[in-house]
GROMACS .gro file of C-alpha atoms in nm:
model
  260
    1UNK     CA    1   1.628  -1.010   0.726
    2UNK     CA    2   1.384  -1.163   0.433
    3UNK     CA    3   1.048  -1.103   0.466
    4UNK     CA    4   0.751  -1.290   0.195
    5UNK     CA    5   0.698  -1.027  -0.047
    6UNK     CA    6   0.335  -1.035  -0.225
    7UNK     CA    7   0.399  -0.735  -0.506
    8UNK     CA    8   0.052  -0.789  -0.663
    9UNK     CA    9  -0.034  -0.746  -1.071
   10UNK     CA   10   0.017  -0.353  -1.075
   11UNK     CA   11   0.310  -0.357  -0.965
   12UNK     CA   12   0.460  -0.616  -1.244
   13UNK     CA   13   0.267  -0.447  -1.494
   14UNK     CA   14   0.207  -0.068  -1.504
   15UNK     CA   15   0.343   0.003  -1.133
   16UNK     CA   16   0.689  -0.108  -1.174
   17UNK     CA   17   0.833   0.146  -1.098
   18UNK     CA   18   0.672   0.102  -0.733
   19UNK     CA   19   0.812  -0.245  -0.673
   20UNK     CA   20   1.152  -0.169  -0.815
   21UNK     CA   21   1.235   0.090  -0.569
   22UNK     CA   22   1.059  -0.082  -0.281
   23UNK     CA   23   1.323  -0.396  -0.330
   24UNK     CA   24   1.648  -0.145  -0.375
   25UNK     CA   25   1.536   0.031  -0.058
   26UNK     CA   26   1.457  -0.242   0.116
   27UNK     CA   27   1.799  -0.412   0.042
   28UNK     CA   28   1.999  -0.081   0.129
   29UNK     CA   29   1.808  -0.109   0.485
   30UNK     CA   30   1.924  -0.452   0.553
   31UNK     CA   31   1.597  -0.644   0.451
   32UNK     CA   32   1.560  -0.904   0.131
   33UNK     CA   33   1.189  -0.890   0.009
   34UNK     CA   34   1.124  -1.279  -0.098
   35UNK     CA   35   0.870  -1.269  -0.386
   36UNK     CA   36   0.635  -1.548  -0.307
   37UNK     CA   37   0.625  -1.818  -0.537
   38UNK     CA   38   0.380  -1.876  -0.753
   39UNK     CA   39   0.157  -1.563  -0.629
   40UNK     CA   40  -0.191  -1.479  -0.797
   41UNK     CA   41  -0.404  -1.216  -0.818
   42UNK     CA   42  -0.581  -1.074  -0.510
   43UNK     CA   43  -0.842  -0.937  -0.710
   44UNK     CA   44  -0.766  -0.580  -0.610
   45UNK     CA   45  -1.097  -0.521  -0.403
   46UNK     CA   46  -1.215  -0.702  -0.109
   47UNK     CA   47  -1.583  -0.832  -0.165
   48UNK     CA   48  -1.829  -0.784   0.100
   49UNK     CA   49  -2.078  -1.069  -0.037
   50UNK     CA   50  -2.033  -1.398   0.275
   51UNK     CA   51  -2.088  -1.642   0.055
   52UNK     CA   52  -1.759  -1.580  -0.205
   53UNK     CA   53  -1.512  -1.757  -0.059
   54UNK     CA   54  -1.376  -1.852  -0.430
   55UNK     CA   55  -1.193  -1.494  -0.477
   56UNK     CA   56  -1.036  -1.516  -0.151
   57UNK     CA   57  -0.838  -1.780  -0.185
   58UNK     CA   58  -0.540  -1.602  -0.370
   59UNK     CA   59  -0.462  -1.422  -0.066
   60UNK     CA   60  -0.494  -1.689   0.195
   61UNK     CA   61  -0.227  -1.914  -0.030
   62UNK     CA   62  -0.040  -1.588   0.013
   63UNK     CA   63  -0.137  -1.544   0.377
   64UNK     CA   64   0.016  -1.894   0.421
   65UNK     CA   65   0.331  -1.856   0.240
   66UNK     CA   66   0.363  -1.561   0.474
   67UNK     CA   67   0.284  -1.780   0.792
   68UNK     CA   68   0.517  -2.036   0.687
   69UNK     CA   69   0.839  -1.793   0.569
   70UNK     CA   70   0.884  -1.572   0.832
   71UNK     CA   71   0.510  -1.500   1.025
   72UNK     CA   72   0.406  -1.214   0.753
   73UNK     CA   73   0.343  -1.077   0.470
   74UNK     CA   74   0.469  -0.755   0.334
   75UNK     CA   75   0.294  -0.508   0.047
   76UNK     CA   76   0.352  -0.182  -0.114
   77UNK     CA   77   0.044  -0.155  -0.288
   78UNK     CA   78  -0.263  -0.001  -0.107
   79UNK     CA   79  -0.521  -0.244  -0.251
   80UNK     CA   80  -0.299  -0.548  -0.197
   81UNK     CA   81  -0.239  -0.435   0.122
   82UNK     CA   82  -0.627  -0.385   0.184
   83UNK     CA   83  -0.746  -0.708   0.085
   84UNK     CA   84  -0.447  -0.899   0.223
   85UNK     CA   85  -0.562  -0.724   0.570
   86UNK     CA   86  -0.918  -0.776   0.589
   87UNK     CA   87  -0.919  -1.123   0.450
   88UNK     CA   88  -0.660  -1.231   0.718
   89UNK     CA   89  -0.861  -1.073   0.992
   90UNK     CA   90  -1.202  -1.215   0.840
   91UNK     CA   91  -1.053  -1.576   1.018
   92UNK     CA   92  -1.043  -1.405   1.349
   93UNK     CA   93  -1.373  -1.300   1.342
   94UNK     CA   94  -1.563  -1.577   1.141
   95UNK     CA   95  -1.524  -1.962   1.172
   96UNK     CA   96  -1.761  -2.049   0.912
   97UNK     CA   97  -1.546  -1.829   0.682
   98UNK     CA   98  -1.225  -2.003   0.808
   99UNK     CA   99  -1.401  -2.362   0.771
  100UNK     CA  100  -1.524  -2.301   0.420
  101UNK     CA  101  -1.166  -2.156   0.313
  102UNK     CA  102  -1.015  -2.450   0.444
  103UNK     CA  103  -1.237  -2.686   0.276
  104UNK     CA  104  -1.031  -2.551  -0.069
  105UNK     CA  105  -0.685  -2.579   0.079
  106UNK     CA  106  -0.467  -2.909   0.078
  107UNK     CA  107  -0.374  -3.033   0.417
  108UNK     CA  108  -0.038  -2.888   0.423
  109UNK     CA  109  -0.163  -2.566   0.351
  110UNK     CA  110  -0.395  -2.521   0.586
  111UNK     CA  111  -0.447  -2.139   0.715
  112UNK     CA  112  -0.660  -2.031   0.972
  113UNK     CA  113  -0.537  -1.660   1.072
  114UNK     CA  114  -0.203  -1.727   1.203
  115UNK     CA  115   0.000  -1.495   0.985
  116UNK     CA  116   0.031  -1.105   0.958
  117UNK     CA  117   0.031  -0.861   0.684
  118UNK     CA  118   0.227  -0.524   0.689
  119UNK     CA  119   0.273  -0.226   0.453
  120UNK     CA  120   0.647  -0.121   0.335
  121UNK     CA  121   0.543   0.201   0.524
  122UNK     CA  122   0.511   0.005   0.833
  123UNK     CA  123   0.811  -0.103   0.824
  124UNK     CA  124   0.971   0.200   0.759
  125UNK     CA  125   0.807   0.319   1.093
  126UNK     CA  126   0.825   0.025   1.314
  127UNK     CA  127   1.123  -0.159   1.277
  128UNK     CA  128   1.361   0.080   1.122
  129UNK     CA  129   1.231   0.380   1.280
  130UNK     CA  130   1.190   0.706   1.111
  131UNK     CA  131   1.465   0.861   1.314
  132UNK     CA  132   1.722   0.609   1.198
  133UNK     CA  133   1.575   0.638   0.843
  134UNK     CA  134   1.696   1.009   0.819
  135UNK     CA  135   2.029   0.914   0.952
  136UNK     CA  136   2.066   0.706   0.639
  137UNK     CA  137   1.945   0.918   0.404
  138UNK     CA  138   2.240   1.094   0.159
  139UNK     CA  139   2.056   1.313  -0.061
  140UNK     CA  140   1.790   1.436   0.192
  141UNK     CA  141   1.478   1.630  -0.018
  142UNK     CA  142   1.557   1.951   0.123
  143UNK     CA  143   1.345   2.246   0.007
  144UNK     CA  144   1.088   1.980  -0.161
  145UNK     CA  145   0.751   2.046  -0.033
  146UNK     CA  146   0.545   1.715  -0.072
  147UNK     CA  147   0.191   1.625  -0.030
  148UNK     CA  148   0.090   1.311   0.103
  149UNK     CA  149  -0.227   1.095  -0.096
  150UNK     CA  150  -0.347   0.805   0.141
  151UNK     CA  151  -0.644   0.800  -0.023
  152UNK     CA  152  -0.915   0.489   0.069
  153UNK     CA  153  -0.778   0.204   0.050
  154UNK     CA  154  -0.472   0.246   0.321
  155UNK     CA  155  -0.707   0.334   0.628
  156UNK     CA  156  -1.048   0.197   0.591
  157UNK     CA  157  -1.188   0.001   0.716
  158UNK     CA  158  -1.004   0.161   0.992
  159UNK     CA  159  -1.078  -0.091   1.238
  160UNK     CA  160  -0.957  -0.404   1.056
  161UNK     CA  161  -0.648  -0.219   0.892
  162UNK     CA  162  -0.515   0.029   1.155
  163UNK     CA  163  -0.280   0.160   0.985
  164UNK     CA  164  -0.301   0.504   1.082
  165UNK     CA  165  -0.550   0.745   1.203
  166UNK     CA  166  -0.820   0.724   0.949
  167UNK     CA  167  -0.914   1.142   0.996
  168UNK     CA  168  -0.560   1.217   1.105
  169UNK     CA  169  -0.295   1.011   0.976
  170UNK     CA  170   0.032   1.108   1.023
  171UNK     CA  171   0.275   0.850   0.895
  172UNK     CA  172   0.367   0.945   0.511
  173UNK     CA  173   0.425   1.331   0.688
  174UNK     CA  174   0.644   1.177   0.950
  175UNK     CA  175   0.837   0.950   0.627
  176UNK     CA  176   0.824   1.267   0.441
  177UNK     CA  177   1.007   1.456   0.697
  178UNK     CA  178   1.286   1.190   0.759
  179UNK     CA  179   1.390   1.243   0.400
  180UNK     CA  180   1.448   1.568   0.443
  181UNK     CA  181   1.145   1.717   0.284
  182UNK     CA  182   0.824   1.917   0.431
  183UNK     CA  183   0.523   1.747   0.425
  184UNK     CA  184   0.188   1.946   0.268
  185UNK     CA  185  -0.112   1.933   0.514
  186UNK     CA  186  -0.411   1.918   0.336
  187UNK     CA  187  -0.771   1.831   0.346
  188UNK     CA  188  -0.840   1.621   0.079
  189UNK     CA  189  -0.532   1.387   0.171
  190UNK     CA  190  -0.756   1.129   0.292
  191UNK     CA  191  -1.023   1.171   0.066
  192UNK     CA  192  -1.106   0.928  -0.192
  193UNK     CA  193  -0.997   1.014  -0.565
  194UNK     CA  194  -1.272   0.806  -0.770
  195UNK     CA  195  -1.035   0.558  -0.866
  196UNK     CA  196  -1.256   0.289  -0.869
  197UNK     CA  197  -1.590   0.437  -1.069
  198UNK     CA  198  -1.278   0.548  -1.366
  199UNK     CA  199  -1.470   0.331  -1.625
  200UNK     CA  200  -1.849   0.338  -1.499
  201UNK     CA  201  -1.839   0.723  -1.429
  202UNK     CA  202  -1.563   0.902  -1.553
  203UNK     CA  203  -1.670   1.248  -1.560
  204UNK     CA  204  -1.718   1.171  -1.169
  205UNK     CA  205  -1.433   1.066  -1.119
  206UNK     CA  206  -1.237   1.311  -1.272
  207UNK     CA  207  -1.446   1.559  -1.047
  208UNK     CA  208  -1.292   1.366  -0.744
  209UNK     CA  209  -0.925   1.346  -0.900
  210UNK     CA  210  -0.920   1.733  -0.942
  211UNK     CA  211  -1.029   1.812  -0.633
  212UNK     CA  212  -0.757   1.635  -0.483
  213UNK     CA  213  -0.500   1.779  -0.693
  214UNK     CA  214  -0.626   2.117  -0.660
  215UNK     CA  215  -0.653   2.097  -0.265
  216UNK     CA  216  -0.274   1.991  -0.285
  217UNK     CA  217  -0.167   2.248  -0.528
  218UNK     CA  218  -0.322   2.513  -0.323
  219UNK     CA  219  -0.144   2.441  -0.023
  220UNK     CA  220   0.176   2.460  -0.185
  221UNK     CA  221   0.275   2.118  -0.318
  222UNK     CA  222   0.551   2.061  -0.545
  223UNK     CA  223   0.438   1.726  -0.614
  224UNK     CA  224   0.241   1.443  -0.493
  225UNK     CA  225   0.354   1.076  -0.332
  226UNK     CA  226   0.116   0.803  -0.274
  227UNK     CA  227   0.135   0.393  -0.282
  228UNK     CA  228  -0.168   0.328  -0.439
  229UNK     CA  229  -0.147   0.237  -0.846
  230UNK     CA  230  -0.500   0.349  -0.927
  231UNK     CA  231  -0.467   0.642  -0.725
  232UNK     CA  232  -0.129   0.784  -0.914
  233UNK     CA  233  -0.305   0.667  -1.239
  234UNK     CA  234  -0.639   0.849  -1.179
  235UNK     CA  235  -0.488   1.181  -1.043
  236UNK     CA  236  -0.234   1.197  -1.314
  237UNK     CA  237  -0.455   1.066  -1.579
  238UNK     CA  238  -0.836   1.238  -1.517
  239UNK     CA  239  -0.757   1.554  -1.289
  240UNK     CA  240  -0.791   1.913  -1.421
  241UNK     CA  241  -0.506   2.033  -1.257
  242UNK     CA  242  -0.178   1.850  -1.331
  243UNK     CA  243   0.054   1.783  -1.051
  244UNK     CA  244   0.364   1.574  -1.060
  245UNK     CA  245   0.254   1.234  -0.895
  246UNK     CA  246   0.535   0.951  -0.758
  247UNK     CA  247   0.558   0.684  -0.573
  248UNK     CA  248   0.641   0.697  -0.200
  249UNK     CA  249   0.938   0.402  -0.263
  250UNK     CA  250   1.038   0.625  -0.555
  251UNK     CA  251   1.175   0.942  -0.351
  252UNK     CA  252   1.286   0.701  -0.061
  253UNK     CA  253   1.510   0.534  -0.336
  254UNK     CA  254   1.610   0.923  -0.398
  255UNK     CA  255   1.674   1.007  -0.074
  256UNK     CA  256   1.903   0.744  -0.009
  257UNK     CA  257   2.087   0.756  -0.321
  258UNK     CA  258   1.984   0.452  -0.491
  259UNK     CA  259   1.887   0.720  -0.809
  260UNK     CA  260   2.133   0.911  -0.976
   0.00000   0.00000   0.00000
């Protein structure tokens, strides 16, 4: 099945690792990710100002593409995946928005809501089902102990993204477990690592990063997953305590033997 892939600048950059897996897996599970043509940047943060329409317009092309190839989108990133999300459903819930957007867009590009954006995780959990994921794992992560970093961007706002419980999510612990591995409960899992204030406020961030870590390490963590970029970055880069940190797509590549 192919499915419009938007990978976002991290990922060809310094998250390549994140993409690479993500395509492997997804082939192994009977899935082509298209990379859209001619992509550009989402601008990694969704601005809350009404009037900037400009910045938008990135993702609607992609939004489109998505419409037109298949009905969707599909991310791996977190912040792709947040602004992808809440600029689609910003059509739904404002027509000046969708008549100013369109005002930019050729005819035969015309968007107005009609597509849909999913995470990789999603798709793990939806359409191939976490039960038949562990039936095709080969090297399950048995005796791993994993924590789980959702972080910000994957949950709120939780009533345009719903994605997962915002206080209780459950779905990287339920992906966790169907590669063999037991997922780390902790309370910080959720929490947000201060990613985004790295450059204004380091020293603040840093306090954030380490208190993740920490919270993880303490509950017994071997090592950290996540599918954020800046997350991994910040945690690995700026915490106090240091704690292996991967991508999710990286040990799902593992599990299913697409590592040696």
């Amino acid at each position: 099945m192919k499915i419009a892939y938007y990978p976002g600048c991290t990922l060809k950059n310094k998250a390549k690792a994140l993409d690479r897996y993500a395509r492997e897996s997804a082939e192994f599970l009977g899935f082509e990710l298209c990379e859209i043509e001619n992509w550009q940047c989402c601008g990694g943060a969704y601005t809350s100002a009404k009037d900037e329409i400009a910045t938008k317009l990135p993702s609607v092309r992609a939004l489109a593409n998505g419409r037109d190839n298949g009905g969707r989108v599909l991310t791996v990133c977190s912040a792709c995946y947040n602004v992808l999300k809440q600029t689609n459903h910003e059509f739904k819930v404002n027509a000046d928005f969708d008549r100013r957007v369109n005002n930019y867009m050729a005819p035969d590009m015309e968007y107005h809501g009609e597509g849909e954006v999913i995470h990789f995780l999603e798709l793990l959990r939806d359409e191939v089902g976490f039960d038949e994921l562990a039936k095709k794992v080969v090297k399950p992560l048995t005796g791993k102990k994993i924590a789980a970093y959702y972080g910000c961007l994957l949950l709120r706002p939780s009533c345009v993204l719903k994605f997962d419980d915002p206080e209780n999510p459950k779905i990287m612990e339920d992906f966790i477990r169907a590669l063999g591995a037991e997922p780390v409960i902790y309370s910080m899992r959720n929490e947000c690592c201060g990613g985004y204030i790295t450059l204004e406020d380091k020293s603040a961030a840093k306090k954030r990063a380490s208190a993740v870590a920490e919270n993880a390490l303490e509950m017994g963590a071997d090592f950290m997953i996540t599918a954020c970029p800046l997350c991994e970055y910040n945690i690995k880069k700026n915490s106090d305590e240091k704690i292996e940190v991967k991508y999710f797509t990286e040990v799902l590549a593992e599990a299913l033997g697409l590592i040696d």
